[in-house]
Coordinates of C-alpha atoms and ligand atoms in Angstrom, one line a residue:
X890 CA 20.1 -30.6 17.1
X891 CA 18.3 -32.6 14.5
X892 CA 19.2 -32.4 10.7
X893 CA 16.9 -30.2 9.4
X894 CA 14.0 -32.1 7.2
X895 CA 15.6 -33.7 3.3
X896 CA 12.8 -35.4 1.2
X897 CA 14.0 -37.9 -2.0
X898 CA 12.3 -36.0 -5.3
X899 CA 11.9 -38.4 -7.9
X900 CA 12.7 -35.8 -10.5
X901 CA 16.2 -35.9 -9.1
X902 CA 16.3 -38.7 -8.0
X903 CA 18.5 -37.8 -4.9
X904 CA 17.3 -36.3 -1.5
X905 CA 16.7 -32.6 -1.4
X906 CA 16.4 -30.4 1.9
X907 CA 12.8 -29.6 2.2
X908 CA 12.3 -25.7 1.5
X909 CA 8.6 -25.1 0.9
X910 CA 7.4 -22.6 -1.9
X911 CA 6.1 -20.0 0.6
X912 CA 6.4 -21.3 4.2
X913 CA 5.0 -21.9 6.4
X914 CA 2.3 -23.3 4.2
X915 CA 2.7 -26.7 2.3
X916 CA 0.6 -28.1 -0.6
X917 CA 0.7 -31.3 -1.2
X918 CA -1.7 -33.4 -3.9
X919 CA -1.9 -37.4 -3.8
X920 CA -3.4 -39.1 -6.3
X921 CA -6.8 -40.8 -4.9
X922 CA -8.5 -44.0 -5.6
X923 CA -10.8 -44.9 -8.6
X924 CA -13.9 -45.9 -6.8
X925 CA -15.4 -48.4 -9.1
X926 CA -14.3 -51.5 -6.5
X927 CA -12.8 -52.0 -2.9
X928 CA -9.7 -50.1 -2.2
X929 CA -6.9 -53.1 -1.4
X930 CA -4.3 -53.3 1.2
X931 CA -1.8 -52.0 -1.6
X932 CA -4.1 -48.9 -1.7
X933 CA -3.9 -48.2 1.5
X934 CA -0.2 -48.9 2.0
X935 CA 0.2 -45.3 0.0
X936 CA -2.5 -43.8 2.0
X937 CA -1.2 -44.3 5.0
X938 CA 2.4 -43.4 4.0
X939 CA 1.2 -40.1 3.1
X940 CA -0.5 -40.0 6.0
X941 CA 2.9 -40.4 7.9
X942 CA 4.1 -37.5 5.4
X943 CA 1.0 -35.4 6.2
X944 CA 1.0 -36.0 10.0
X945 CA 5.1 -35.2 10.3
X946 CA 4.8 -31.8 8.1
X947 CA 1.7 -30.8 10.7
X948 CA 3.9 -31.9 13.7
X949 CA 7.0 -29.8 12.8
X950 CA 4.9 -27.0 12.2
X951 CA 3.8 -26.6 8.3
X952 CA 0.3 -25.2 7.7
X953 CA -0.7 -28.3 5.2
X954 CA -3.1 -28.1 2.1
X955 CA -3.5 -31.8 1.9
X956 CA -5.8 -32.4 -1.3
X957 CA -6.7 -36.2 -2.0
X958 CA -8.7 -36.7 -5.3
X959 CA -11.7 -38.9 -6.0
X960 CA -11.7 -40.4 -9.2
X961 CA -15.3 -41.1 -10.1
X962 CA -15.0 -40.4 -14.1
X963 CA -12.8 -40.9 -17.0
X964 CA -10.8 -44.0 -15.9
X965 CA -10.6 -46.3 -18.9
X966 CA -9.1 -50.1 -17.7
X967 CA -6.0 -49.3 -19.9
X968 CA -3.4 -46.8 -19.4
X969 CA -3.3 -46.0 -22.7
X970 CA -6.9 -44.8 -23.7
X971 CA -8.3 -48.2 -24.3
X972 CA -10.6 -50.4 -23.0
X973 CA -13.9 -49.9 -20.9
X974 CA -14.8 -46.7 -18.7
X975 CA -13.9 -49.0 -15.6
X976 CA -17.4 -46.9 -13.9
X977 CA -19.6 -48.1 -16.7
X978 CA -18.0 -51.9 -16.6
X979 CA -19.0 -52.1 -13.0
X980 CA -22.2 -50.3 -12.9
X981 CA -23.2 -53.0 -15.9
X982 CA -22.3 -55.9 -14.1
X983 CA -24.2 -54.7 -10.9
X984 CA -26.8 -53.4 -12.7
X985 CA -26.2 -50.0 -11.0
X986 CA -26.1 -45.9 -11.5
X987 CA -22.2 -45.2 -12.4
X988 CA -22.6 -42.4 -9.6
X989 CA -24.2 -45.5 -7.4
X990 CA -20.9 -47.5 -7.9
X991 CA -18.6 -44.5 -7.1
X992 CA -20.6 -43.5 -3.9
X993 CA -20.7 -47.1 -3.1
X994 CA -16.9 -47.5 -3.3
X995 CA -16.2 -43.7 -1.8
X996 CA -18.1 -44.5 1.1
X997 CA -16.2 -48.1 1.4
X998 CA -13.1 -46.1 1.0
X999 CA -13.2 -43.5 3.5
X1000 CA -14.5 -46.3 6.3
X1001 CA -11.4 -48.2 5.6
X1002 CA -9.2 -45.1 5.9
X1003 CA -11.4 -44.1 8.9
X1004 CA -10.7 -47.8 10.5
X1005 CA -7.0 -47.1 10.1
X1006 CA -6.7 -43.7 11.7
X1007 CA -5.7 -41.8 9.0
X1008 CA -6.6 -38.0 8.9
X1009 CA -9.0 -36.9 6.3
X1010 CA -7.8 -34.4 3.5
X1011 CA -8.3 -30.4 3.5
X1012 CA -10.1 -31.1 0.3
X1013 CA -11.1 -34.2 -1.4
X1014 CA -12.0 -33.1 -4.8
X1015 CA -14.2 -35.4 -7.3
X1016 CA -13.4 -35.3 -11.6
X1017 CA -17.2 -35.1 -12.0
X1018 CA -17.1 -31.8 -10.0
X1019 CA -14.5 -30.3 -12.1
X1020 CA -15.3 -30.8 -15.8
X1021 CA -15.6 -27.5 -16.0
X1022 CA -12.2 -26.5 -15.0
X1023 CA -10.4 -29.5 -16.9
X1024 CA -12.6 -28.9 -20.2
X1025 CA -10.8 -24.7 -19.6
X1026 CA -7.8 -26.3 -19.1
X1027 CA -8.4 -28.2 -22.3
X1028 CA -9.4 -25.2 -24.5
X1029 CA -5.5 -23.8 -23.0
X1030 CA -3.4 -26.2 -23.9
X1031 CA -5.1 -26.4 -27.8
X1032 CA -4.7 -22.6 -27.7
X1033 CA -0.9 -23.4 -26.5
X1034 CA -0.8 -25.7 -30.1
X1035 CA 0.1 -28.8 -27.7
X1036 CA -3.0 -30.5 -28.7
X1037 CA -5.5 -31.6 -31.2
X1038 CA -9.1 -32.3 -31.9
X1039 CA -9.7 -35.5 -34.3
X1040 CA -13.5 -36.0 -34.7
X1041 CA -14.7 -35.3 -30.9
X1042 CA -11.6 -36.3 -29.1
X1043 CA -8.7 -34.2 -27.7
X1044 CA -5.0 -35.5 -27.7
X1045 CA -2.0 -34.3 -26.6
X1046 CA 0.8 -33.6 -29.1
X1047 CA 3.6 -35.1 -27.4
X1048 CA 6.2 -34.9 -29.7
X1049 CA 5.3 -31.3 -30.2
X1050 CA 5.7 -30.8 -26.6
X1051 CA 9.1 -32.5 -26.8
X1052 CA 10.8 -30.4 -29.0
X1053 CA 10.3 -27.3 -26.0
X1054 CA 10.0 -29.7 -23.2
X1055 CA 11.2 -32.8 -21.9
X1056 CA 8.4 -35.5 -21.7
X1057 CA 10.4 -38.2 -19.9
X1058 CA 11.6 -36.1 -17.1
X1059 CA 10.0 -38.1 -14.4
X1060 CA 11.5 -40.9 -15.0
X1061 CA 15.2 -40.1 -16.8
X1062 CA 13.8 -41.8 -20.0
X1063 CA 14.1 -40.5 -23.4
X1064 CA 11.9 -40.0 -26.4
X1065 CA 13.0 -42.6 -28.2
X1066 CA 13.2 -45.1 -25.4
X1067 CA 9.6 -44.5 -25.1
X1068 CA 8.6 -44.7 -28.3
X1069 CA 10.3 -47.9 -28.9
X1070 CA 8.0 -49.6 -26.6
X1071 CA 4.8 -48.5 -27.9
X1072 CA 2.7 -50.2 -30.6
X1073 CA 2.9 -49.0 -33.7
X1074 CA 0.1 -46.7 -35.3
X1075 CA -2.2 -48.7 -37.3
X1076 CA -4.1 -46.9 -39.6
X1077 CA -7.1 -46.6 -37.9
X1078 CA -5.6 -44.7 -35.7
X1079 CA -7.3 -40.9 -34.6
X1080 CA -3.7 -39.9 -32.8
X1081 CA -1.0 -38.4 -34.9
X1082 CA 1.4 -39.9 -32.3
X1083 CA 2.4 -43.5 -30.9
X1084 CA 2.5 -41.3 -27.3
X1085 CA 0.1 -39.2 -28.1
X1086 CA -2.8 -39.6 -25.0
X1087 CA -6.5 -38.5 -24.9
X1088 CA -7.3 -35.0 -22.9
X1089 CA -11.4 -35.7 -23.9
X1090 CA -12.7 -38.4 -25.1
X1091 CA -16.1 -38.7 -27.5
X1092 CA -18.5 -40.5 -26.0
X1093 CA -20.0 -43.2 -27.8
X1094 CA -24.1 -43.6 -28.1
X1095 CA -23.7 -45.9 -25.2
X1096 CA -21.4 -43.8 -22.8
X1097 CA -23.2 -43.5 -19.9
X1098 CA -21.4 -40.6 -17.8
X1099 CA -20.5 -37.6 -20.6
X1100 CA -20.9 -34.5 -20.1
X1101 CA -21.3 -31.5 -23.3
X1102 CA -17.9 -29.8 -24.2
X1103 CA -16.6 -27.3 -27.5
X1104 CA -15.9 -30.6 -29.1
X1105 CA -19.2 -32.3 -28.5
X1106 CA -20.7 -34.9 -25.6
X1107 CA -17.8 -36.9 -24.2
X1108 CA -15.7 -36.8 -20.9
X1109 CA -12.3 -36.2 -20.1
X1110 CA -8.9 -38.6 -20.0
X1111 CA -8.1 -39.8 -16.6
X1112 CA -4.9 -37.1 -16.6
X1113 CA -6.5 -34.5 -17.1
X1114 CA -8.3 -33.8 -13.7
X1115 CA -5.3 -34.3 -11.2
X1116 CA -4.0 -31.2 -13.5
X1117 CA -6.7 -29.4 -13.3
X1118 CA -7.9 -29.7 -9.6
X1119 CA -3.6 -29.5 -8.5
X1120 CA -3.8 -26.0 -10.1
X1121 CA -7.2 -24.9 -8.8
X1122 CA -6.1 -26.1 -5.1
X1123 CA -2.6 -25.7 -5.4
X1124 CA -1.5 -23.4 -8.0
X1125 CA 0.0 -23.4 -10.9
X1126 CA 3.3 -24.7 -9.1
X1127 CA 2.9 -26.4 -5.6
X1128 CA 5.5 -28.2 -3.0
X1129 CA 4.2 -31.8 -3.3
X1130 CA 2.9 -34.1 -5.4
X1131 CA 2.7 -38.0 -4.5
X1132 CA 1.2 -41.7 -5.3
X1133 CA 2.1 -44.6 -6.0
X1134 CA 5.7 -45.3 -8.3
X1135 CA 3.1 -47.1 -10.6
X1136 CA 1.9 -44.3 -11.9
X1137 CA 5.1 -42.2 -12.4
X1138 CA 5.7 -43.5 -15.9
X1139 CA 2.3 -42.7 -17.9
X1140 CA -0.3 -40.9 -15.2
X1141 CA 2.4 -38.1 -13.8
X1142 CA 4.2 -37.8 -16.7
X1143 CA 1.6 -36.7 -18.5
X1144 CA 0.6 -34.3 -15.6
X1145 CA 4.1 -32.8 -15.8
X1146 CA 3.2 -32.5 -19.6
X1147 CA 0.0 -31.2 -19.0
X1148 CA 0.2 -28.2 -16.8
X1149 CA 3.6 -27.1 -18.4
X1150 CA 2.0 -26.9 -21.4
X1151 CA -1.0 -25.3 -20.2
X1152 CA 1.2 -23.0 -17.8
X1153 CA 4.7 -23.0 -18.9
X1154 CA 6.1 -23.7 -15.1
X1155 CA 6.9 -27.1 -13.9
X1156 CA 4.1 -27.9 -11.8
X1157 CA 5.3 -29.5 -8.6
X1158 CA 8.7 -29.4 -6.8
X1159 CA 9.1 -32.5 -5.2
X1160 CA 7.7 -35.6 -6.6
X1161 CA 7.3 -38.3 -4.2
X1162 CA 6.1 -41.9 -4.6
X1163 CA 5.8 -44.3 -2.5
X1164 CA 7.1 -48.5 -3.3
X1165 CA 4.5 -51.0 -3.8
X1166 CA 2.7 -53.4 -1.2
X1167 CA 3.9 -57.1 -2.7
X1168 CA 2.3 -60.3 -2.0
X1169 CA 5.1 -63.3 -2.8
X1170 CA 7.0 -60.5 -4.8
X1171 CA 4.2 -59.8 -6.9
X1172 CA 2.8 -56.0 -6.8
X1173 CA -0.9 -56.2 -5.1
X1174 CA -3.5 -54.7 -7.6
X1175 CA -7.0 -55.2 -8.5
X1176 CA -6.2 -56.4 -12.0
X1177 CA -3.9 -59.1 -10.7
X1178 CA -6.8 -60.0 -8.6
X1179 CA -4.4 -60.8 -5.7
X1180 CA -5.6 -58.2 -3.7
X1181 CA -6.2 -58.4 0.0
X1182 CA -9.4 -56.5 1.1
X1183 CA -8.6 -54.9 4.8
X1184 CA -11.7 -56.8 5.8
X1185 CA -10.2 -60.0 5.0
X1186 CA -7.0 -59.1 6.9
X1187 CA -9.2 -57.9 10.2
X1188 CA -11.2 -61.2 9.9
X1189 CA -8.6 -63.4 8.8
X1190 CA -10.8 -65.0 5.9
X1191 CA -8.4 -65.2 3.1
X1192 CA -6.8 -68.4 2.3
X1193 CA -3.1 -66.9 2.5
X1194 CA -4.0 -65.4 6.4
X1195 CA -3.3 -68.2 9.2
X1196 CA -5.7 -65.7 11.0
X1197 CA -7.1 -61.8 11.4
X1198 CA -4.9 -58.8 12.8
X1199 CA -6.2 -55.5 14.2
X1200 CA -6.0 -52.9 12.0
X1201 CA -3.2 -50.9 14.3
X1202 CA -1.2 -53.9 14.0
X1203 CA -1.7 -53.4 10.0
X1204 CA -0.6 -49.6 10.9
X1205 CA 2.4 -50.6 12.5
X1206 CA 3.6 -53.2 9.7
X1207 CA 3.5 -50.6 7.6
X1208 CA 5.6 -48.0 9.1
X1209 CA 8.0 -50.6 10.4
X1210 CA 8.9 -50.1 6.3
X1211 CA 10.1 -47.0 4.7
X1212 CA 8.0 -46.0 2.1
X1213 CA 10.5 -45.9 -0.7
X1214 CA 10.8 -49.9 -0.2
X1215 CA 8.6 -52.8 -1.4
X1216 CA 6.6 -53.8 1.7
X1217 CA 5.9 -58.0 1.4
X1218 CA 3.3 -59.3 3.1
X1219 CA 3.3 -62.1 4.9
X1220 CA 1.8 -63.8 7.7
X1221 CA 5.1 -63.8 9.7
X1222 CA 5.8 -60.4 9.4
X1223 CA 1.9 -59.5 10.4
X1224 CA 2.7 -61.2 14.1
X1225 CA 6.1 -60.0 14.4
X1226 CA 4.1 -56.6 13.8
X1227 CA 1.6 -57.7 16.6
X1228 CA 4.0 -58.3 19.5
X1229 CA 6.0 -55.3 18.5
X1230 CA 2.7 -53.1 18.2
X1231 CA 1.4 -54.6 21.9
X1232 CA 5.0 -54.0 23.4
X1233 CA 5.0 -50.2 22.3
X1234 CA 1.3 -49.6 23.5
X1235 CA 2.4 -51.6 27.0
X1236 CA 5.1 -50.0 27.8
X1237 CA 3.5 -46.2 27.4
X1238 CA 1.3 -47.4 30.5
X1239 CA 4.4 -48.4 32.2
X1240 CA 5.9 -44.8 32.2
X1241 CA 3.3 -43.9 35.3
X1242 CA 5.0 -47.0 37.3
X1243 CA 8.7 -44.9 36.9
X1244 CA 9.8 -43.8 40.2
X1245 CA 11.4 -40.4 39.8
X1246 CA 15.7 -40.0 40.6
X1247 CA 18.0 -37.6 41.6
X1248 CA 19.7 -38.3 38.0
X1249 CA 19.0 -39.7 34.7
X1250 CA 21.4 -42.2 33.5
X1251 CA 19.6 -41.8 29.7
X1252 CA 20.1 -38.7 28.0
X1253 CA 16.6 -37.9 26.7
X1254 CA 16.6 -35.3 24.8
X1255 CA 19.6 -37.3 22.3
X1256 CA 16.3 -39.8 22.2
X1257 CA 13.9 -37.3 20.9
X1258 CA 17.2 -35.6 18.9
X1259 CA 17.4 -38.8 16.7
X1260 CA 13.4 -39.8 16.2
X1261 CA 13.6 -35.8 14.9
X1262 CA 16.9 -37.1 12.6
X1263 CA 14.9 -39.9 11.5
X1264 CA 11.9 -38.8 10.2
X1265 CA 13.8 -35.8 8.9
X1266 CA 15.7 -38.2 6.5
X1267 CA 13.0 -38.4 4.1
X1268 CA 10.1 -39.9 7.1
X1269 CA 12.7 -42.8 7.4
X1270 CA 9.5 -44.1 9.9
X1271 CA 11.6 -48.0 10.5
X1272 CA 14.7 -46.0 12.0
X1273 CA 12.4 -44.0 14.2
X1274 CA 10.7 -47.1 15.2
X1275 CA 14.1 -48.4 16.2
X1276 CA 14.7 -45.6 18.3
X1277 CA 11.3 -45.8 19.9
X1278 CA 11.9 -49.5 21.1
X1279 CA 15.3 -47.7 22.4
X1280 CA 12.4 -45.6 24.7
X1281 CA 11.0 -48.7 25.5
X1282 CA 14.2 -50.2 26.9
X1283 CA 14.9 -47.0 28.8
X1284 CA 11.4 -47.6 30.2
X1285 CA 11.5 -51.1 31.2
X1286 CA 14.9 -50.5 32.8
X1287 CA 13.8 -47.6 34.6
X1288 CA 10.8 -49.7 35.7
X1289 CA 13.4 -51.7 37.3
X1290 CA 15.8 -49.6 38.2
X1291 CA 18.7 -50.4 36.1
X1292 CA 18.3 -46.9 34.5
X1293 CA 17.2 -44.0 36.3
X1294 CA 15.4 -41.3 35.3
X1295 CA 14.1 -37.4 37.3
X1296 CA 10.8 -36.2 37.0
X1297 CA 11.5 -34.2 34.6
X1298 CA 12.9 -36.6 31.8
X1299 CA 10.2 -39.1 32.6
X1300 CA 8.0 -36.3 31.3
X1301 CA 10.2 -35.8 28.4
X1302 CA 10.1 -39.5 27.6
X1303 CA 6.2 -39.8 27.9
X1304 CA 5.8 -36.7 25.9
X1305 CA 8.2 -38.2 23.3
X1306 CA 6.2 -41.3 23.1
X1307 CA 2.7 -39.5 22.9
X1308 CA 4.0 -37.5 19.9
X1309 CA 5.6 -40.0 18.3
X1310 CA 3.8 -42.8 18.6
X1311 CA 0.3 -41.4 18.2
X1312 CA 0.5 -37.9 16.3
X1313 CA 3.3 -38.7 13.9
X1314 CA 2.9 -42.5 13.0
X1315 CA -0.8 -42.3 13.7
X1316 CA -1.3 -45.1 15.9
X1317 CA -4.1 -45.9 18.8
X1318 CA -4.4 -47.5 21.7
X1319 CA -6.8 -51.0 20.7
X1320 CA -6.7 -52.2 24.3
X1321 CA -8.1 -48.6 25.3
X1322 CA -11.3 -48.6 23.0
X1323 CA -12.1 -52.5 23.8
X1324 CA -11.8 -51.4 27.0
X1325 CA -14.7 -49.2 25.8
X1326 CA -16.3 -52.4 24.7
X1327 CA -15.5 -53.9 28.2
X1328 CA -17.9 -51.1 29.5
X1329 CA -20.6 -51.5 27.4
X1330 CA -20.7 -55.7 27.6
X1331 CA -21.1 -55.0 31.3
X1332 CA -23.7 -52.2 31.5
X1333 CA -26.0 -54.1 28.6
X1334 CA -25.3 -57.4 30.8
X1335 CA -27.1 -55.2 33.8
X1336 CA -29.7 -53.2 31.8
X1337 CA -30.7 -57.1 30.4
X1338 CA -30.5 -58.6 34.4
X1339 CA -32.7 -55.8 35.4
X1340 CA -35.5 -56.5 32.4
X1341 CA -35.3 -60.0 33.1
X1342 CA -36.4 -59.8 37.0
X1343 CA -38.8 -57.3 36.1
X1344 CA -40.4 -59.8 33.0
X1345 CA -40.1 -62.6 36.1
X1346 CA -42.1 -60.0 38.2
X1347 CA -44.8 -60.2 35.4
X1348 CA -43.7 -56.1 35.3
X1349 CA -44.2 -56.0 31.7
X1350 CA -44.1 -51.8 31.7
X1351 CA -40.7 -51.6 32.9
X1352 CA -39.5 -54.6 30.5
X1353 CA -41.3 -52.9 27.6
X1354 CA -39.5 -50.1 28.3
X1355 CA -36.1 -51.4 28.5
X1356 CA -36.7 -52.3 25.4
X1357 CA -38.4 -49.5 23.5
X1358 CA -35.8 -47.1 25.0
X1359 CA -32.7 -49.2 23.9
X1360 CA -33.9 -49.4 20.2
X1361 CA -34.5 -45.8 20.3
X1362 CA -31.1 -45.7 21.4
X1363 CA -29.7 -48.0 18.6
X1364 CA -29.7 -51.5 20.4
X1365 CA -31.9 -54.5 19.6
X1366 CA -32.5 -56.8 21.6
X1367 CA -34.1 -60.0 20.4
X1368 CA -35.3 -63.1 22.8
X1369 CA -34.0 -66.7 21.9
X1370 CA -34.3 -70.1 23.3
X1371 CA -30.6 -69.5 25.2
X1372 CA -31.6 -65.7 26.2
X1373 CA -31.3 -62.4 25.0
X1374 CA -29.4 -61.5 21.9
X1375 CA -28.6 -57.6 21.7
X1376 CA -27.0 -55.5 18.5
X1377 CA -25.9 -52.1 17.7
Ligands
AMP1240 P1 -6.0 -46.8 -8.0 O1 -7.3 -46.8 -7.2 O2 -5.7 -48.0 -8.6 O3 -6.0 -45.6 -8.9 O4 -4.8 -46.6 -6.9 C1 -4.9 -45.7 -5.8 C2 -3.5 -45.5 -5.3 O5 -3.0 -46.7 -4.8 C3 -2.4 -45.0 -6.3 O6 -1.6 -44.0 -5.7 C4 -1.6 -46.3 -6.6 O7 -0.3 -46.0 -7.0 C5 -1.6 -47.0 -5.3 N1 -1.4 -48.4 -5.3 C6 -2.0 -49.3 -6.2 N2 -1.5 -50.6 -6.0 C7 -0.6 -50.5 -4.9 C8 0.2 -51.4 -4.2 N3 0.2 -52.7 -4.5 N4 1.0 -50.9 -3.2 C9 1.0 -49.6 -2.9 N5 0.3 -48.7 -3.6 C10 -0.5 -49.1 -4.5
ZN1241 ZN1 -3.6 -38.3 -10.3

């Protein structure tokens, strides 16, 4: 028997056994991208861990409510209310619709997720499709008193809140820790508070995406909306709520603030958050501007890439990390990734090669036993991978006879590989679909033989229509100097 599932909540900061609000049903809310520029590799590092999270919960039986938010309004470059609606920055510089930018970079975003296997959301909610619910949520907390309007813009009254609540909860710090490292109020200021953050904001005459609200044209603070579309999804308290650590110390601990004040119930139960993807110990993010675009990785066109890697082998770096620890990239770790990530997928199609014993000299069900133990210990995915290379020993041995194995356990084993390998950490077989590619090189090589007898046959119908009928199909073809040329 496996221990039974324990998941680290950073708001205790210790492991918990995972008991879900009302089983067998889970909710779980990650915070999604901003869409106003390429997601990075650091981006996808916590997509793909939740992914692992999301895949596991399915796989031992949880009926998931997996909601993933698109951010496509109200995300100023600072954290702290300043700075440029990062929407509008872009949409000047490429002289572009905000809404053009965001479906852009959604549509960018969801190819890449797409590209490494990663399961879509129950519901991927947008801010722009609930300013309704997060200007009522709003109008609650000022009714609550935990907020005020100062000319057009809403702000949350955090010291107000912290005299019934604790604001720095998530992440053990106290008010007056905080406090100290904030700037000091100048008089300019609208907020009453140095903490104090924006709910709405007044637009400006130039503020390009605002929508009309009780306190005039403006939109809402980036908080506001993971609040807002949690509770509508979720409910008032749900089982999960994850993204990256970088945004425990301003974006979730203003959620906390938010919906307690709004509801008076602590919103979420466990808090999880993944560690950061680093290049030379250095967090990847798109301010930095050391960000690797998954493209560059696939092609290898970056100057820090000796060359590309599949995005599976990507997959399996990723989970060969836990996703409590910093993940460093490197160009090292990338090919150790590769031969480990080919040696997994090879030895699956060895299992068919096992002759069948009387007895098995591997005791498979203590196998599957311990990849259950490890992902139960908070989706510890590099200790499961360990034990899946302990399957692949046991394979290769049994291939040669130094273990043995019956009929029976040989299914165990293969069915403990499918599930693991592919439904839990979320890989595919590459070899498999370019063996798909294989098949289509060779039929388009004949389809082009048989056109090019029929064009030296002067049969121009039947040539024509290889042609015709291909491009209705979705294939060019286009004649050059050195012979036909085809493309999807
Ligand atoms: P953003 O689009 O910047 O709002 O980020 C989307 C998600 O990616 C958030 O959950 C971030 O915490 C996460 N994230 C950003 N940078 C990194 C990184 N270098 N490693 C892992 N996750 C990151
Ligand atoms: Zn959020």
């Amino acid at each position: 028997m496996s221990q039974p599932l324990v998941i680290y909540n950073t708001l205790s900061r210790a492991k918990e056994l995972f008991e879900p609000i009302k089983p067998p049903f889970v909710g779980m809310y990650v915070c999604g991208p901003t869409v106003y520029s390429d997601v990075h590799l650091g981006n996808c590092r916590t997509f793909i861990s939740f992914d692992l999270i999301y895949r596991y919960l399915i796989h031992i039986g949880y009926k998931v409510r997996y909601v993933r938010n698109i951010t496509d309004a109200g995300h100023l470059e600072g954290d702290n209310d300043e700075g440029e609606d990062k929407f509008a920055k872009k949409a000047k510089l490429e002289q572009l619709e905000p809404m053009e930018i965001v479906q852009k970079y959604t549509l960018g975003f969801h190819e890449i997720l797409r590209i490494f296997n990663t399961l879509p959301p129950s519901i991927e909610p947008t801010a722009t499709g609930h300013i309704v619910e997060q200007i009522e949520m709003i109008k609650e907390i000022l009714a609550a008193g935990y907020a005020y309007e100062t000319a057009g813009t809403v702000y949350f009254d955090v010291e107000k809140y912290s005299r019934k609540y604790s604001y720095g909860i998530l992440t053990n710090r106290k008010l007056e820790d905080l406090l100290e490292g904030t700037r000091e109020l100048s008089g300019q200021d609208e907020k009453k508070g140095r903490l104090d953050f924006a709910l709405w904001i007044k637009a400006k005459p130039e503020t390009l995406m605002k929508w009309p609200s009780p306190w005039g044209w403006g939109f809402p603070g980036w908080h506001i909306e993971c609040s807002a579309m949690g509770t509508k999804y979720l409910g008032t308290t749900f089982d999960i709520h994850g993204g990256g650590m970088d945004l425990q110390a301003t974006h979730h601990t203003n959620e906390i603030a938010q919906s307690q004040a709004c509801h008076h119930a602590e919103p979420v139960k466990y808090w999880v958050h993944t560690n950061m993807l680093t290049v030379n110990g250095a967090r990847m993010s798109k301010t930095a501007g050391n960000g690797f675009l998954p493209k560059e990785l696939f092609t290898g066109d970056h100057p820090l890439l000796d060359r590309g890697y599949s995005p599976m082998t990507v997959r399996f770096f990723m989970a060969q990390s836990h996703y409590r620890s910093t993940l460093d990239f490197s160009n090292e770790a990338l090919q150790a990734a590769e031969k480990g990530y080919k040696k997994l997928m090879e030895s699956i199609k060895r299992i068919s090669k096992i002759e069948p014993a009387a007895h098995s000299s591997v005791n498979i069900d203590e196998l599957r036993a311990s990849c259950y133990s490890a992902m139960n210990d908070d989706f510890n995915s590099p200790v499961l991978i360990a034990q899946l290379f302990e399957a692949v020993r046991v394979i290769n041995s049994a291939v040669d006879k130094t273990e043995t194995l019956t009929r029976d356990d040989i299914g165990k084993l293969n069915a403990l590989m499918q599930t693991f390998v592919f439904d839990v950490l979320g890989l595919t077989d590459e070899s498999e679909a370019n063996a798909g590619g294989d098949v289509i090189n060779g039929l388009m090589d004949l389809i082009l033989d048989i056109r090019k007898s029929a064009r030296e046959n002067k049969d121009w119908v039947t040539s024509d229509k290889i042609r015709d009928q291909l491009k209705a199909a979705g294939v060019e073809i286009k004649d050059t100097k050195d012979g036909v040329e085809w493309r999807i």
